[in-house]
Amino acid sequence: MLGNDYAQARKQYVEEVRRSFQHAEQDEYEMEPEAGAVSFWKVRLLIAVCIFAAFVLCDQTGSRFYHYTTDEIVEMLTEDKFQPQLDSIREAWSSLKEK
């Protein structure tokens, strides 16, 4: 019977230790974003900065970018070419949210 008491005590000890780990504090590094996601955003930012620098360089020197002047590029960006499609998407989204 002595062996049975020891086994019961050991089992109870193991259960207590397991319960103590369930209440452990969260890992400090658990909330940090993944390294891949951060590097992806850095690459996107670098590309955006390079495109902007190329645009400013073309504007200052008066050169063309793929046969377009900077004024033509600005005009293309300010056109409301896709506005009807965006409006229809917004209407569909609002109708879905109301349901």
PDB file of C-alpha atoms in Angstrom, residues 3-67:
ATOM      1  CA  GLY A   3       3.669   2.302  -3.192  1.00  0.00           C
ATOM      2  CA  ASN A   4       0.041   3.235  -3.959  1.00  0.00           C
ATOM      3  CA  ASP A   5       0.197   6.257  -1.619  1.00  0.00           C
ATOM      4  CA  TYR A   6       3.421   7.379  -3.245  1.00  0.00           C
ATOM      5  CA  ALA A   7       1.861   7.076  -6.707  1.00  0.00           C
ATOM      6  CA  GLN A   8      -1.178   9.110  -5.623  1.00  0.00           C
ATOM      7  CA  ALA A   9       1.019  11.813  -4.066  1.00  0.00           C
ATOM      8  CA  ARG A  10       3.194  11.928  -7.155  1.00  0.00           C
ATOM      9  CA  LYS A  11       0.127  12.205  -9.403  1.00  0.00           C
ATOM     10  CA  GLN A  12      -1.271  15.035  -7.281  1.00  0.00           C
ATOM     11  CA  TYR A  13       2.093  16.851  -7.413  1.00  0.00           C
ATOM     12  CA  VAL A  14       2.238  16.558 -11.209  1.00  0.00           C
ATOM     13  CA  GLU A  15      -1.318  17.929 -11.523  1.00  0.00           C
ATOM     14  CA  GLU A  16      -0.449  20.896  -9.273  1.00  0.00           C
ATOM     15  CA  VAL A  17       2.615  21.679 -11.350  1.00  0.00           C
ATOM     16  CA  ARG A  18       0.583  21.515 -14.571  1.00  0.00           C
ATOM     17  CA  ARG A  19      -2.028  23.885 -13.115  1.00  0.00           C
ATOM     18  CA  SER A  20       0.690  26.329 -12.099  1.00  0.00           C
ATOM     19  CA  PHE A  21       1.875  26.535 -15.719  1.00  0.00           C
ATOM     20  CA  GLN A  22      -1.629  27.272 -16.970  1.00  0.00           C
ATOM     21  CA  HIS A  23      -1.624  30.557 -15.052  1.00  0.00           C
ATOM     22  CA  ALA A  24       1.776  31.631 -16.315  1.00  0.00           C
ATOM     23  CA  GLU A  25       2.123  35.130 -17.723  1.00  0.00           C
ATOM     24  CA  GLN A  26       2.075  35.648 -21.447  1.00  0.00           C
ATOM     25  CA  ASP A  27       5.340  35.588 -23.276  1.00  0.00           C
ATOM     26  CA  GLU A  28       6.765  39.059 -23.923  1.00  0.00           C
ATOM     27  CA  TYR A  29       7.502  38.194 -27.530  1.00  0.00           C
ATOM     28  CA  GLU A  30       4.069  36.737 -28.223  1.00  0.00           C
ATOM     29  CA  MET A  31       2.514  40.091 -29.147  1.00  0.00           C
ATOM     30  CA  GLU A  32       5.274  41.150 -31.548  1.00  0.00           C
ATOM     31  CA  PRO A  33       4.441  40.907 -35.257  1.00  0.00           C
ATOM     32  CA  GLU A  34       6.154  38.269 -37.291  1.00  0.00           C
ATOM     33  CA  ALA A  35       9.440  39.191 -38.918  1.00  0.00           C
ATOM     34  CA  GLY A  36       8.095  38.324 -42.373  1.00  0.00           C
ATOM     35  CA  ALA A  37       5.196  40.755 -42.079  1.00  0.00           C
ATOM     36  CA  VAL A  38       7.443  43.573 -40.906  1.00  0.00           C
ATOM     37  CA  SER A  39       9.952  43.047 -43.709  1.00  0.00           C
ATOM     38  CA  PHE A  40       7.101  42.955 -46.245  1.00  0.00           C
ATOM     39  CA  TRP A  41       5.933  46.407 -45.117  1.00  0.00           C
ATOM     40  CA  LYS A  42       9.507  47.702 -45.212  1.00  0.00           C
ATOM     41  CA  VAL A  43       9.893  46.514 -48.809  1.00  0.00           C
ATOM     42  CA  ARG A  44       6.588  48.143 -49.794  1.00  0.00           C
ATOM     43  CA  LEU A  45       7.652  51.400 -48.170  1.00  0.00           C
ATOM     44  CA  LEU A  46      11.022  51.284 -49.921  1.00  0.00           C
ATOM     45  CA  ILE A  47       9.344  50.724 -53.296  1.00  0.00           C
ATOM     46  CA  ALA A  48       6.929  53.610 -52.689  1.00  0.00           C
ATOM     47  CA  VAL A  49       9.791  55.935 -51.756  1.00  0.00           C
ATOM     48  CA  CYS A  50      11.728  54.916 -54.879  1.00  0.00           C
ATOM     49  CA  ILE A  51       8.707  55.552 -57.130  1.00  0.00           C
ATOM     50  CA  PHE A  52       8.150  58.950 -55.527  1.00  0.00           C
ATOM     51  CA  ALA A  53      11.841  59.839 -55.911  1.00  0.00           C
ATOM     52  CA  ALA A  54      11.729  58.823 -59.583  1.00  0.00           C
ATOM     53  CA  PHE A  55       8.634  60.983 -60.078  1.00  0.00           C
ATOM     54  CA  VAL A  56      10.274  64.013 -58.447  1.00  0.00           C
ATOM     55  CA  LEU A  57      13.457  63.467 -60.482  1.00  0.00           C
ATOM     56  CA  CYS A  58      11.464  63.291 -63.721  1.00  0.00           C
ATOM     57  CA  ASP A  59       9.550  66.420 -62.717  1.00  0.00           C
ATOM     58  CA  GLN A  60      12.720  68.384 -61.933  1.00  0.00           C
ATOM     59  CA  THR A  61      14.592  67.342 -65.067  1.00  0.00           C
ATOM     60  CA  GLY A  62      11.592  67.443 -67.404  1.00  0.00           C
ATOM     61  CA  SER A  63      12.254  63.906 -68.591  1.00  0.00           C
ATOM     62  CA  ARG A  64       9.587  61.365 -69.485  1.00  0.00           C
ATOM     63  CA  PHE A  65       8.688  58.157 -67.730  1.00  0.00           C
ATOM     64  CA  TYR A  66       7.505  55.485 -70.188  1.00  0.00           C
ATOM     65  CA  HIS A  67       6.639  58.225 -72.691  1.00  0.00           C
TER      66      HIS A  67
END
